[in-house]
Tab-separated table of C-alpha atoms and ligand atoms in Angstrom:
chain	number	residue	atom	x	y	z
L	662	MET	CA	-30.439	-43.714	-18.943
L	663	ALA	CA	-29.453	-44.601	-15.401
L	664	MET	CA	-25.830	-44.813	-16.497
L	665	ASP	CA	-26.081	-41.301	-17.888
L	666	VAL	CA	-27.288	-39.887	-14.594
L	667	VAL	CA	-24.351	-41.436	-12.781
L	668	GLY	CA	-21.851	-40.403	-15.419
L	669	GLU	CA	-23.026	-36.866	-15.958
L	670	LEU	CA	-24.354	-35.821	-12.592
L	671	VAL	CA	-22.970	-37.897	-9.736
L	672	TYR	CA	-19.306	-38.108	-10.760
L	673	PRO	CA	-18.905	-34.378	-11.496
L	674	THR	CA	-20.651	-33.454	-8.228
L	675	VAL	CA	-18.521	-35.803	-6.146
L	676	GLY	CA	-15.423	-34.651	-8.000
L	677	LEU	CA	-16.274	-31.008	-7.410
L	678	LEU	CA	-16.894	-31.555	-3.702
L	679	GLY	CA	-13.606	-33.426	-3.327
L	680	LEU	CA	-11.806	-30.708	-5.247
L	681	TYR	CA	-13.437	-28.036	-3.083
L	682	ALA	CA	-12.301	-29.761	0.134
L	683	PHE	CA	-8.779	-30.171	-1.215
L	684	VAL	CA	-8.415	-26.657	-2.608
L	685	SER	CA	-9.782	-24.906	0.474
L	686	LEU	CA	-7.344	-26.829	2.668
L	687	ALA	CA	-4.422	-26.359	0.277
L	688	SER	CA	-5.051	-22.643	-0.123
L	689	LEU	CA	-5.257	-22.083	3.646
L	690	VAL	CA	-2.057	-24.091	4.157
L	691	TRP	CA	-0.387	-22.036	1.434
L	692	GLU	CA	-1.345	-18.852	3.259
L	693	GLY	CA	0.376	-20.212	6.360
L	694	VAL	CA	3.474	-21.173	4.350
L	695	ASP	CA	3.474	-17.702	2.816
L	696	ARG	CA	3.309	-15.976	6.193
L	697	LYS	CA	6.110	-18.203	7.475
L	698	LEU	CA	8.291	-17.509	4.427
L	699	VAL	CA	7.805	-13.754	4.651
L	700	ALA	CA	8.600	-13.937	8.367
L	701	ARG	CA	11.821	-15.830	7.605
L	702	MET	CA	12.761	-13.219	4.997
L	703	GLN	CA	12.376	-10.575	7.711
L	704	ARG	CA	14.503	-12.664	10.132
L	705	ARG	CA	11.493	-13.534	12.251
L	706	ILE	CA	10.270	-16.918	13.445
L	707	GLY	CA	6.775	-16.443	12.075
L	708	PRO	CA	3.435	-18.059	12.913
L	709	PRO	CA	2.861	-21.832	12.672
L	710	ILE	CA	2.041	-23.170	9.201
L	711	LEU	CA	-1.546	-23.920	10.232
L	712	GLN	CA	-2.145	-20.365	11.510
L	713	PRO	CA	-4.774	-19.455	8.835
L	714	LEU	CA	-6.684	-22.587	9.821
L	715	TYR	CA	-6.720	-21.488	13.469
L	716	ASP	CA	-7.787	-18.005	12.368
L	717	PHE	CA	-10.596	-19.515	10.323
L	718	LEU	CA	-11.846	-21.696	13.208
L	719	LYS	CA	-11.602	-18.816	15.660
L	720	LEU	CA	-13.483	-16.427	13.403
L	721	SER	CA	-16.253	-18.926	12.776
L	722	SER	CA	-16.766	-19.358	16.534
L	723	LYS	CA	-16.901	-15.647	17.339
L	724	GLU	CA	-19.903	-13.368	17.589
L	725	THR	CA	-21.057	-12.016	14.232
L	726	ILE	CA	-22.107	-8.380	14.376
L	727	ILE	CA	-24.359	-6.952	11.701
L	728	PRO	CA	-24.236	-3.143	11.700
L	729	SER	CA	-27.567	-1.319	11.901
L	730	THR	CA	-26.706	0.567	8.698
L	731	ALA	CA	-26.277	-2.656	6.710
L	732	ASN	CA	-28.877	-4.058	4.362
L	733	PHE	CA	-29.655	-7.570	3.144
L	734	MET	CA	-26.765	-7.835	0.670
L	735	PHE	CA	-24.258	-7.403	3.504
L	736	THR	CA	-25.187	-10.799	4.931
L	737	ALA	CA	-25.718	-12.499	1.578
L	738	ALA	CA	-22.494	-11.400	-0.126
L	739	PRO	CA	-19.942	-13.612	1.715
L	740	GLY	CA	-21.944	-16.775	1.043
L	741	LEU	CA	-22.495	-15.828	-2.585
L	742	ALA	CA	-18.788	-15.056	-3.034
L	743	LEU	CA	-17.825	-18.475	-1.638
L	744	ALA	CA	-20.463	-20.218	-3.760
L	745	THR	CA	-19.056	-18.468	-6.832
L	746	ALA	CA	-15.560	-19.618	-5.938
L	747	ILE	CA	-16.789	-23.219	-5.613
L	748	ALA	CA	-18.592	-23.008	-8.966
L	749	LEU	CA	-15.424	-21.550	-10.459
L	750	LEU	CA	-13.506	-24.671	-9.404
L	751	ALA	CA	-15.505	-26.696	-11.942
L	752	TYR	CA	-13.916	-24.588	-14.705
L	753	THR	CA	-10.430	-24.283	-13.257
L	754	PRO	CA	-7.628	-26.294	-14.867
L	755	VAL	CA	-6.011	-28.051	-11.889
L	756	GLY	CA	-3.548	-30.398	-13.555
L	757	PHE	CA	-6.211	-32.081	-15.686
L	758	THR	CA	-9.035	-30.944	-17.952
L	759	PRO	CA	-11.623	-29.107	-15.794
L	760	ILE	CA	-14.675	-31.057	-14.640
L	761	LEU	CA	-17.175	-29.056	-16.702
L	762	ALA	CA	-14.871	-28.145	-19.611
L	763	SER	CA	-16.763	-27.395	-22.808
L	764	LYS	CA	-16.540	-25.167	-25.867
L	765	GLY	CA	-16.002	-21.499	-24.995
L	766	ASP	CA	-15.968	-21.915	-21.222
L	767	VAL	CA	-13.157	-19.390	-20.900
L	768	MET	CA	-15.936	-16.797	-20.848
L	769	VAL	CA	-17.557	-18.501	-17.869
L	770	PHE	CA	-14.205	-18.639	-16.095
L	771	ILE	CA	-13.531	-14.908	-16.502
L	772	TYR	CA	-17.127	-14.073	-15.643
L	773	LEU	CA	-17.105	-16.079	-12.396
L	774	LEU	CA	-13.682	-14.760	-11.414
L	775	THR	CA	-14.826	-11.145	-11.666
L	776	LEU	CA	-18.147	-12.050	-10.024
L	777	ILE	CA	-16.271	-12.869	-6.786
L	778	GLY	CA	-14.872	-9.329	-6.731
L	779	PHE	CA	-18.292	-7.972	-7.612
L	780	PHE	CA	-19.929	-9.701	-4.626
L	781	LYS	CA	-17.216	-8.416	-2.313
L	782	ILE	CA	-17.842	-4.874	-3.566
L	783	LEU	CA	-21.601	-5.328	-3.192
L	784	GLY	CA	-21.238	-6.543	0.402
L	785	ALA	CA	-18.904	-3.678	1.257
L	786	ILE	CA	-21.098	-0.890	-0.091
L	787	SER	CA	-24.122	-2.471	1.624
L	788	SER	CA	-22.421	-2.129	5.016
L	789	GLY	CA	-22.868	1.653	5.062
L	790	ASN	CA	-19.313	2.233	6.293
L	791	PRO	CA	-17.392	5.055	4.541
L	792	TYR	CA	-14.086	3.135	4.758
L	793	ALA	CA	-15.715	0.130	3.093
L	794	LYS	CA	-16.968	2.422	0.350
L	795	ILE	CA	-13.461	3.761	-0.303
L	796	GLY	CA	-12.242	0.163	-0.428
L	797	ALA	CA	-15.047	-0.788	-2.832
L	798	ALA	CA	-14.271	2.148	-5.114
L	799	ARG	CA	-10.608	1.137	-5.181
L	800	GLU	CA	-11.436	-2.511	-5.844
L	801	ALA	CA	-13.725	-1.557	-8.737
L	802	THR	CA	-11.077	0.756	-10.212
L	803	ILE	CA	-8.305	-1.790	-10.021
L	804	MET	CA	-10.612	-4.533	-11.345
L	805	VAL	CA	-11.436	-2.700	-14.584
L	806	SER	CA	-7.742	-1.902	-15.041
L	807	ARG	CA	-6.313	-5.380	-14.525
L	808	GLU	CA	-8.787	-7.614	-16.352
L	809	PRO	CA	-8.457	-6.247	-19.956
L	810	ALA	CA	-4.756	-7.163	-20.131
L	811	MET	CA	-5.522	-10.700	-18.934
L	812	MET	CA	-8.535	-11.116	-21.238
L	813	LEU	CA	-6.631	-9.923	-24.304
L	814	GLY	CA	-3.771	-12.288	-23.502
L	815	ILE	CA	-5.916	-15.340	-22.806
L	816	PHE	CA	-8.087	-14.884	-25.916
L	817	ALA	CA	-5.014	-14.450	-28.126
L	818	ILE	CA	-3.400	-17.570	-26.666
L	819	MET	CA	-6.573	-19.649	-26.981
L	820	TRP	CA	-7.176	-18.510	-30.534
L	821	ARG	CA	-3.584	-19.316	-31.501
L	822	LEU	CA	-3.703	-22.744	-29.824
L	823	GLY	CA	-7.007	-23.384	-31.563
L	824	LYS	CA	-5.161	-23.029	-34.884
L	825	LEU	CA	-2.971	-25.974	-33.874
L	826	GLY	CA	-6.111	-28.130	-33.881
L	827	VAL	CA	-8.244	-28.910	-30.811
L	828	ASP	CA	-11.775	-30.336	-30.584
L	829	LYS	CA	-13.095	-27.794	-28.096
L	830	PRO	CA	-11.786	-24.332	-29.001
L	831	PHE	CA	-11.773	-21.658	-26.289
L	832	SER	CA	-12.111	-24.265	-23.553
L	833	MET	CA	-10.001	-24.339	-20.380
L	834	GLY	CA	-8.974	-27.866	-21.373
L	835	VAL	CA	-7.053	-26.560	-24.414
L	836	PHE	CA	-3.909	-26.030	-22.356
L	837	TYR	CA	-3.555	-29.745	-21.772
L	838	VAL	CA	-3.788	-30.510	-25.510
L	839	HIS	CA	-1.306	-27.924	-26.776
L	840	ASN	CA	0.722	-25.443	-24.828
L	841	ILE	CA	2.032	-22.001	-25.631
L	842	TRP	CA	5.652	-23.142	-26.045
L	843	GLU	CA	4.668	-25.584	-28.802
L	844	ILE	CA	3.876	-22.875	-31.365
L	845	GLY	CA	7.543	-22.983	-32.196
L	846	THR	CA	8.512	-19.792	-34.047
L	847	PRO	CA	11.074	-17.456	-32.401
L	848	MET	CA	8.539	-14.595	-32.514
L	849	SER	CA	5.953	-16.603	-30.625
L	850	PHE	CA	8.578	-17.546	-28.034
L	851	VAL	CA	9.296	-13.855	-27.362
L	852	GLY	CA	5.538	-13.230	-27.262
L	853	ALA	CA	5.068	-16.029	-24.754
L	854	VAL	CA	7.760	-14.617	-22.480
L	855	ILE	CA	6.130	-11.172	-22.611
L	856	LEU	CA	2.745	-12.729	-21.822
L	857	LEU	CA	4.290	-14.592	-18.880
L	858	TYR	CA	5.264	-11.181	-17.486
L	859	VAL	CA	1.721	-9.875	-18.104
L	860	PHE	CA	0.128	-12.823	-16.352
L	861	THR	CA	2.399	-12.717	-13.307
L	862	VAL	CA	1.634	-9.018	-12.778
L	863	TRP	CA	-2.045	-9.757	-13.313
L	864	LEU	CA	-1.840	-12.530	-10.709
L	865	ALA	CA	-0.228	-10.178	-8.188
L	866	SER	CA	-2.960	-7.607	-8.748
L	867	GLU	CA	-5.666	-10.290	-8.579
L	868	ILE	CA	-4.568	-11.472	-5.136
L	869	GLU	CA	-3.782	-7.890	-4.141
L	870	VAL	CA	-0.318	-8.168	-2.647
L	871	GLY	CA	2.698	-5.863	-2.686
L	872	PHE	CA	2.113	-2.966	-5.097
L	873	PHE	CA	-1.545	-3.850	-5.370
L	874	ASN	CA	-2.569	-4.231	-1.723
L	875	ILE	CA	-4.744	-1.166	-2.252
L	876	PRO	CA	-8.414	-2.103	-1.608
L	877	ASP	CA	-7.711	-3.865	1.729
L	878	ALA	CA	-5.093	-1.429	3.031
L	879	GLU	CA	-5.214	-2.150	6.774
L	880	GLU	CA	-3.057	0.724	7.982
L	881	GLU	CA	-4.714	3.241	5.721
L	882	ILE	CA	-8.446	2.582	5.435
L	883	ALA	CA	-8.893	0.151	8.343
L	884	GLY	CA	-9.244	-2.996	6.271
L	885	GLY	CA	-11.198	-1.452	3.391
L	886	LEU	CA	-13.708	-3.896	1.972
L	887	LEU	CA	-13.663	-6.068	5.088
L	888	VAL	CA	-13.958	-3.328	7.695
L	889	GLU	CA	-17.494	-4.125	8.895
L	890	TYR	CA	-17.300	-7.905	8.587
L	891	SER	CA	-16.820	-9.982	11.719
L	892	GLY	CA	-17.080	-13.590	12.855
L	893	ARG	CA	-18.504	-16.122	10.409
L	894	TYR	CA	-18.784	-13.720	7.484
L	895	LEU	CA	-15.173	-12.628	7.831
L	896	ALA	CA	-14.135	-16.287	7.929
L	897	LEU	CA	-16.046	-16.982	4.704
L	898	LEU	CA	-14.479	-13.982	2.972
L	899	LYS	CA	-10.973	-14.963	4.091
L	900	LEU	CA	-11.520	-18.477	2.748
L	901	THR	CA	-12.848	-17.082	-0.534
L	902	ASN	CA	-9.778	-14.868	-0.893
L	903	ALA	CA	-7.430	-17.774	-0.265
L	904	MET	CA	-9.277	-19.947	-2.806
L	905	LYS	CA	-9.271	-17.134	-5.343
L	906	ALA	CA	-5.489	-16.858	-5.041
L	907	PHE	CA	-5.186	-20.598	-5.695
L	908	ILE	CA	-7.560	-20.468	-8.675
L	909	SER	CA	-5.905	-17.443	-10.293
L	910	ALA	CA	-2.483	-19.028	-9.877
L	911	SER	CA	-3.887	-22.255	-11.383
L	912	LEU	CA	-4.778	-20.362	-14.542
L	913	VAL	CA	-1.235	-19.011	-14.955
L	914	VAL	CA	0.280	-22.422	-14.221
L	915	ALA	CA	-2.038	-24.096	-16.751
L	916	ILE	CA	-1.162	-21.624	-19.503
L	917	PHE	CA	2.602	-21.567	-19.063
L	918	PHE	CA	3.562	-24.741	-17.173
L	919	PRO	CA	0.864	-27.332	-17.968
L	920	TRP	CA	3.071	-30.447	-17.897
L	921	GLY	CA	1.896	-33.325	-15.712
L	922	ILE	CA	3.833	-36.287	-14.394
L	923	SER	CA	1.192	-39.027	-14.602
L	924	GLY	CA	2.319	-39.851	-18.170
L	925	TYR	CA	5.821	-40.693	-16.967
L	926	LEU	CA	4.472	-42.854	-14.147
L	927	ASN	CA	2.149	-44.780	-16.502
L	928	LEU	CA	-0.954	-43.946	-14.476
L	929	THR	CA	-4.472	-43.680	-15.854
L	930	GLY	CA	-7.922	-42.770	-14.595
L	931	LEU	CA	-8.454	-41.479	-11.085
L	932	SER	CA	-4.935	-42.094	-9.782
L	933	ALA	CA	-3.517	-40.077	-12.685
L	934	ASN	CA	-5.822	-37.186	-11.811
L	935	VAL	CA	-4.830	-37.268	-8.159
L	936	VAL	CA	-1.103	-37.328	-8.960
L	937	ASP	CA	-1.502	-34.497	-11.461
L	938	LEU	CA	-3.519	-32.467	-8.958
L	939	LEU	CA	-0.795	-32.832	-6.322
L	940	PHE	CA	1.925	-31.919	-8.817
L	941	HIS	CA	-0.151	-28.966	-9.991
L	942	THR	CA	-0.513	-27.797	-6.370
L	943	LEU	CA	3.271	-27.859	-6.004
L	944	LYS	CA	3.618	-25.745	-9.147
L	945	VAL	CA	1.000	-23.297	-7.840
L	946	PHE	CA	2.904	-22.979	-4.565
L	947	ALA	CA	6.165	-22.386	-6.434
L	948	LEU	CA	4.559	-19.683	-8.581
L	949	LEU	CA	2.896	-18.044	-5.584
L	950	PHE	CA	6.235	-18.070	-3.777
L	951	PHE	CA	7.604	-15.601	-6.345
L	952	VAL	CA	4.440	-13.669	-7.081
L	953	GLU	CA	3.077	-13.437	-3.531
L	954	SER	CA	5.770	-13.990	-0.892
L	955	VAL	CA	8.819	-12.384	-2.518
L	956	PHE	CA	6.771	-9.620	-4.124
L	957	ARG	CA	5.043	-8.855	-0.833
L	958	ALA	CA	8.302	-8.815	1.100
L	959	VAL	CA	10.167	-6.428	-1.218
L	960	THR	CA	7.516	-3.963	-2.406
L	961	GLY	CA	5.111	-1.555	-0.755
L	962	ARG	CA	1.673	-0.306	-1.661
L	963	LEU	CA	1.212	2.042	-4.626
L	964	LYS	CA	-1.324	4.851	-4.779
L	965	ILE	CA	-4.439	3.835	-6.667
L	966	THR	CA	-3.671	6.293	-9.506
L	967	GLN	CA	-0.147	4.899	-9.867
L	968	ALA	CA	-1.484	1.351	-9.948
L	969	VAL	CA	-4.035	2.185	-12.648
L	970	ASP	CA	-1.346	3.964	-14.672
L	971	PHE	CA	0.966	0.982	-14.345
L	972	LEU	CA	-1.699	-1.543	-15.295
L	973	TRP	CA	-2.792	0.328	-18.405
L	974	LYS	CA	0.421	1.922	-19.677
L	975	ASN	CA	2.756	-0.944	-18.908
L	976	VAL	CA	0.910	-4.226	-18.477
L	977	PHE	CA	-1.857	-3.710	-21.022
L	978	LEU	CA	0.637	-2.514	-23.647
L	979	ALA	CA	2.835	-5.526	-22.957
L	980	SER	CA	-0.198	-7.752	-23.352
L	981	LEU	CA	-0.975	-6.123	-26.712
L	982	VAL	CA	2.585	-6.644	-27.973
L	983	GLY	CA	2.747	-10.213	-26.675
L	984	SER	CA	-0.603	-11.135	-28.237
L	985	LEU	CA	0.433	-9.674	-31.614
L	986	LEU	CA	3.719	-11.572	-31.525
L	987	ILE	CA	2.167	-14.976	-30.898
L	988	ALA	CA	-0.609	-14.318	-33.435
L	989	MET	CA	1.756	-12.872	-36.025
L	990	GLU	CA	2.451	-15.614	-38.535
L	991	VAL	CA	-1.207	-16.662	-38.686
L	992	ILE	CA	-2.370	-13.136	-39.459
L	993	MET	CA	0.308	-12.459	-42.070
Y	308	MET	CA	-32.645	-28.955	14.337
Y	309	SER	CA	-33.607	-25.807	16.191
Y	310	ILE	CA	-32.173	-24.742	19.528
Y	311	LYS	CA	-34.854	-24.573	22.248
Y	312	VAL	CA	-34.287	-22.378	25.269
Y	313	PRO	CA	-36.565	-23.398	28.198
Y	314	ALA	CA	-38.712	-20.663	29.781
Y	315	ASN	CA	-37.032	-20.812	33.212
Y	316	GLY	CA	-33.626	-19.992	31.770
Y	317	GLY	CA	-32.795	-23.685	32.086
Y	318	SER	CA	-29.194	-23.335	33.153
Y	319	ASN	CA	-28.917	-27.080	33.808
Y	320	SER	CA	-30.597	-28.522	30.742
Y	321	PRO	CA	-28.345	-30.994	28.942
Y	322	GLU	CA	-28.869	-29.203	25.650
Y	323	ARG	CA	-27.518	-25.979	27.059
Y	324	GLU	CA	-24.593	-27.749	28.671
Y	325	ARG	CA	-23.742	-29.389	25.388
Y	326	LEU	CA	-23.910	-26.061	23.574
Y	327	GLU	CA	-21.714	-24.386	26.151
Y	328	LYS	CA	-19.161	-27.161	25.897
Y	329	ARG	CA	-19.144	-26.809	22.155
Y	330	ILE	CA	-18.695	-23.041	22.318
Y	331	ALA	CA	-15.825	-23.478	24.760
Y	332	GLN	CA	-14.278	-26.020	22.418
Y	333	LEU	CA	-14.466	-23.635	19.498
Y	334	CYS	CA	-13.204	-20.733	21.532
Y	335	ARG	CA	-9.927	-22.403	22.378
Y	336	PHE	CA	-8.731	-21.304	18.962
Y	337	ILE	CA	-8.786	-17.713	20.172
Y	338	GLY	CA	-5.706	-18.593	22.199
Y	339	ARG	CA	-3.986	-19.528	18.955
Y	340	SER	CA	-4.888	-16.409	17.013
Y	341	PRO	CA	-5.524	-13.387	19.229
Y	342	TRP	CA	-6.017	-10.356	17.005
Y	343	VAL	CA	-5.438	-7.056	18.749
Y	344	PHE	CA	-6.889	-3.633	18.084
Y	345	HIS	CA	-5.156	-0.574	19.453
Y	346	ILE	CA	-7.203	2.294	20.908
Y	347	ASN	CA	-5.371	5.530	21.584
Y	348	SER	CA	-7.413	7.477	24.117
Y	349	GLY	CA	-5.160	10.526	24.224
Y	350	SER	CA	-1.863	8.881	25.113
Y	351	CYS	CA	1.469	10.696	24.768
Y	352	ASN	CA	2.528	8.171	22.090
Y	353	GLY	CA	5.052	6.521	24.406
Y	354	CYS	CA	2.961	3.402	24.957
Y	355	ASP	CA	1.939	3.256	21.288
Y	356	ILE	CA	5.559	3.029	20.220
Y	357	GLU	CA	6.118	0.208	22.716
Y	358	ILE	CA	3.121	-1.672	21.272
Y	359	ILE	CA	4.594	-1.328	17.790
Y	360	ALA	CA	7.931	-2.490	19.221
Y	361	ALA	CA	6.254	-5.678	20.420
Y	362	LEU	CA	5.300	-6.434	16.816
Y	363	THR	CA	8.741	-5.798	15.316
Y	364	PRO	CA	11.024	-8.659	14.232
Y	365	ARG	CA	12.935	-8.480	17.515
Y	366	TYR	CA	9.942	-9.522	19.642
Y	367	ASP	CA	7.910	-10.991	16.761
Y	368	ALA	CA	4.477	-11.286	18.344
Y	369	GLU	CA	3.202	-12.875	15.128
Y	370	ARG	CA	4.794	-16.191	16.094
Y	371	PHE	CA	1.975	-16.538	18.656
Y	372	GLY	CA	-0.586	-15.646	15.999
Y	373	VAL	CA	-0.957	-12.088	17.303
Y	374	LYS	CA	-1.970	-9.717	14.542
Y	375	LEU	CA	-2.645	-5.988	14.693
Y	376	VAL	CA	-5.937	-5.392	12.876
Y	377	GLY	CA	-7.379	-2.179	11.502
Y	378	SER	CA	-10.991	-2.565	12.584
Y	379	PRO	CA	-12.521	-3.353	16.005
Y	380	ARG	CA	-14.838	-5.801	14.222
Y	381	HIS	CA	-11.901	-8.147	13.623
Y	382	ALA	CA	-10.441	-7.840	17.113
Y	383	ASP	CA	-10.317	-10.230	20.079
Y	384	ILE	CA	-8.200	-8.071	22.362
Y	385	LEU	CA	-8.384	-4.308	22.827
Y	386	LEU	CA	-5.158	-2.566	23.829
Y	387	VAL	CA	-6.101	0.789	25.359
Y	388	THR	CA	-3.460	3.448	25.923
Y	389	GLY	CA	-3.850	6.945	27.308
Y	390	PRO	CA	-5.821	8.543	30.149
Y	391	VAL	CA	-9.241	8.569	28.362
Y	392	THR	CA	-9.569	12.270	27.634
Y	393	ASN	CA	-13.015	13.843	27.487
Y	394	GLN	CA	-12.893	13.880	23.673
Y	395	SER	CA	-12.105	10.172	23.446
Y	396	LEU	CA	-14.523	9.033	26.187
Y	397	GLU	CA	-17.490	8.276	23.914
Y	398	ARG	CA	-15.222	6.780	21.240
Y	399	VAL	CA	-13.666	4.316	23.665
Y	400	LYS	CA	-17.111	3.151	24.788
Y	401	LEU	CA	-18.270	2.871	21.175
Y	402	VAL	CA	-15.265	0.826	20.073
Y	403	TYR	CA	-15.740	-1.490	23.058
Y	404	GLU	CA	-19.369	-2.085	22.107
Y	405	GLN	CA	-18.474	-2.670	18.456
Y	406	THR	CA	-16.063	-5.495	19.254
Y	407	PRO	CA	-17.557	-8.993	18.883
Y	408	GLU	CA	-17.667	-11.304	21.925
Y	409	PRO	CA	-15.644	-12.922	23.444
Y	410	LYS	CA	-13.268	-10.007	23.956
Y	411	MET	CA	-10.578	-8.928	26.413
Y	412	VAL	CA	-9.474	-5.430	27.365
Y	413	ILE	CA	-5.876	-4.655	28.325
Y	414	ALA	CA	-4.980	-1.283	29.823
Y	415	VAL	CA	-1.454	-0.524	28.621
Y	416	GLY	CA	0.614	1.954	30.605
Y	417	ALA	CA	0.269	3.979	33.756
Y	418	CYS	CA	-2.244	6.351	32.130
Y	419	PRO	CA	-5.279	4.018	31.841
Y	420	THR	CA	-4.241	2.241	35.043
Y	421	GLY	CA	-4.318	5.278	37.311
Y	422	GLY	CA	-3.833	8.523	35.399
Y	423	SER	CA	-0.027	8.776	35.459
Y	424	VAL	CA	1.086	12.374	34.922
Y	425	PHE	CA	-2.515	13.337	34.239
Y	426	TYR	CA	-3.613	12.216	37.702
Y	427	GLU	CA	-6.693	14.179	38.846
Y	428	SER	CA	-6.762	16.261	35.681
Y	429	PRO	CA	-10.329	17.514	35.066
Y	430	PHE	CA	-10.031	16.705	31.366
Y	431	THR	CA	-9.275	13.011	31.701
Y	432	ASN	CA	-11.328	10.071	32.950
Y	433	ALA	CA	-8.649	7.694	34.224
Y	434	PRO	CA	-8.673	4.977	35.429
Y	435	LEU	CA	-10.056	3.157	32.425
Y	436	ASP	CA	-12.262	0.824	34.468
Y	437	ASN	CA	-14.574	3.762	35.227
Y	438	VAL	CA	-15.440	3.616	31.537
Y	439	ILE	CA	-15.265	0.004	30.312
Y	440	PRO	CA	-14.503	-3.315	32.060
Y	441	VAL	CA	-10.763	-3.991	32.105
Y	442	ASP	CA	-9.279	-7.484	32.350
Y	443	VAL	CA	-5.538	-6.903	32.603
Y	444	TYR	CA	-3.450	-3.880	33.666
Y	445	VAL	CA	0.071	-3.433	32.357
Y	446	PRO	CA	1.673	-0.689	34.460
Y	447	GLY	CA	4.734	1.270	33.365
Y	448	CYS	CA	5.358	4.632	31.781
Y	449	PRO	CA	5.742	3.263	29.186
Y	450	PRO	CA	5.792	-0.518	29.838
Y	451	ARG	CA	8.401	-2.607	28.070
Y	452	PRO	CA	7.296	-4.696	25.063
Y	453	GLU	CA	7.891	-7.882	27.074
Y	454	ALA	CA	5.430	-6.602	29.667
Y	455	ILE	CA	2.815	-5.959	26.980
Y	456	LEU	CA	3.244	-9.474	25.566
Y	457	HIS	CA	2.975	-10.841	29.118
Y	458	GLY	CA	-0.255	-8.880	29.494
Y	459	VAL	CA	-1.638	-10.526	26.357
Y	460	VAL	CA	-0.738	-13.965	27.729
Y	461	LEU	CA	-2.444	-13.166	31.068
Y	462	ALA	CA	-5.547	-11.998	29.217
Y	463	LEU	CA	-5.704	-15.235	27.227
Y	464	GLU	CA	-5.296	-17.324	30.394
Y	465	LYS	CA	-8.133	-15.389	31.996
Y	466	LEU	CA	-10.275	-15.887	28.908
Y	467	ALA	CA	-9.645	-19.630	29.044
Y	468	LYS	CA	-10.743	-19.642	32.704
Y	469	ILE	CA	-13.893	-17.640	31.954
Y	470	LEU	CA	-14.802	-20.034	29.156
Y	471	LYS	CA	-14.327	-23.000	31.468
Y	472	GLY	CA	-16.537	-21.273	34.043
Y	473	GLU	CA	-13.852	-20.978	36.752
Y	474	THR	CA	-14.016	-17.171	36.891
Y	475	PRO	CA	-17.159	-15.043	36.512
Y	476	GLY	CA	-17.369	-13.453	33.051
Y	477	GLY	CA	-15.947	-10.085	32.102
Y	478	ASP	CA	-18.942	-7.743	32.018
Y	479	GLY	CA	-19.039	-7.001	35.738
Y	480	TYR	CA	-20.464	-3.567	35.114
Y	481	GLU	CA	-23.920	-4.422	33.865
F	2136	SF4	S1	1.668	5.749	30.479
F	2136	SF4	FE1	3.346	7.212	30.215
F	2136	SF4	S2	4.170	6.686	28.197
F	2136	SF4	FE2	2.141	5.748	28.321
F	2136	SF4	S3	0.761	7.237	27.440
F	2136	SF4	FE3	0.790	7.627	29.628
F	2136	SF4	S4	2.324	9.195	29.942
F	2136	SF4	FE4	2.658	8.323	27.906
């Protein structure tokens, strides 16, 4: 009995806390790298790599103003959003099978991922600021447009991989048993390439850069969702955003590029996990380089109607075609 | 542990000293990431263009962590341009009050410094320090971007001194 408590409670908790510390640091460092890279692309020198860390420390030491029009949810939302992000880490594939992986946990993953956006919207509309409300409306609109394409794609992939034989179908750990390139038929290869396109666009719209920097438009609606937040709460929300970018990118990396290196180095146990986590982080950075930095440097913001049109008419359709192609020979 | 404030104000209690030290320690990060908010109080747009110029790749203020933010709630430094017209008077005061402490105010251009071409106009309220406390003046009509960046550096040095207790704090008007 005592062994069970240690095995099922203590190890996952310690693992989750360690993962949380690592991911929050890595995601803030990535933000600094991203700002530096974009600055270099614009022939600037750019801020130091640790700039987001300084921003975070500065914000957490500043005065926190709570507007008189705000209600309770305004103060609760940033903490809840961060807590959701931490809980989400337990279901995120980060180079090895997630800590709490079980049958059907893909639902929990999608649910928690959208819950972060939901808390941000809730905090914004509770602030009583009209700009925040515009931002919240835009965030809600773009959220319902971007998630169906991703959900369709991920369910199709998981269902198809399940046919190859796994013990826990529809779990986030599936990607480390079989991957999408193993299905093998030419049709499924084309489908996988189309789905890669779908997921990269989804990732860009999830972290809201380039075309999709619509809800937080600083020049247009004064920061949108974040307009009333200051000090500690702003710091928490910035950290949550950075972690969400890392987590969303982790999903795409796990689906399309799940390969680890611990097998080649003959490592097992904890050291294997650590090596795989570091390698995974490198892959996430490489993916974010294309999807965040380059995309942000070469594109500008769309109107919200254009973005919704694009997400439904282009990305969702592509997701439909890609899902049919990889599911084809099982259906027929 | 709760923070107890003694009834006599207790400016010398060790607990307060420790807290102040800690706040000063935390605040040194402001020097590494000063976020600026730009208030246009009826300027002719000359100074505004120079502020934007300071953020362009040529001067690249972002390498010092300077970022132009869209909301006074996120700001550490307020850049005020223009002669504070009657219409903008209440707005300038409101934005100043809405900015979280610690904050610095920089008057950019000849207008908020002394009125410039609007000197003694009945519709303006220059200089700016009749309205809100000002920490640094950057004269010029309009000032060059280098001068504006220099103003930001001066403001940060002053902030560091205030936090160390070498200069009396900003709100001299209360
Ligand atoms: S200082 Fe000169 S350039 Fe600046 S707002 Fe006034 S008149 Fe225009």
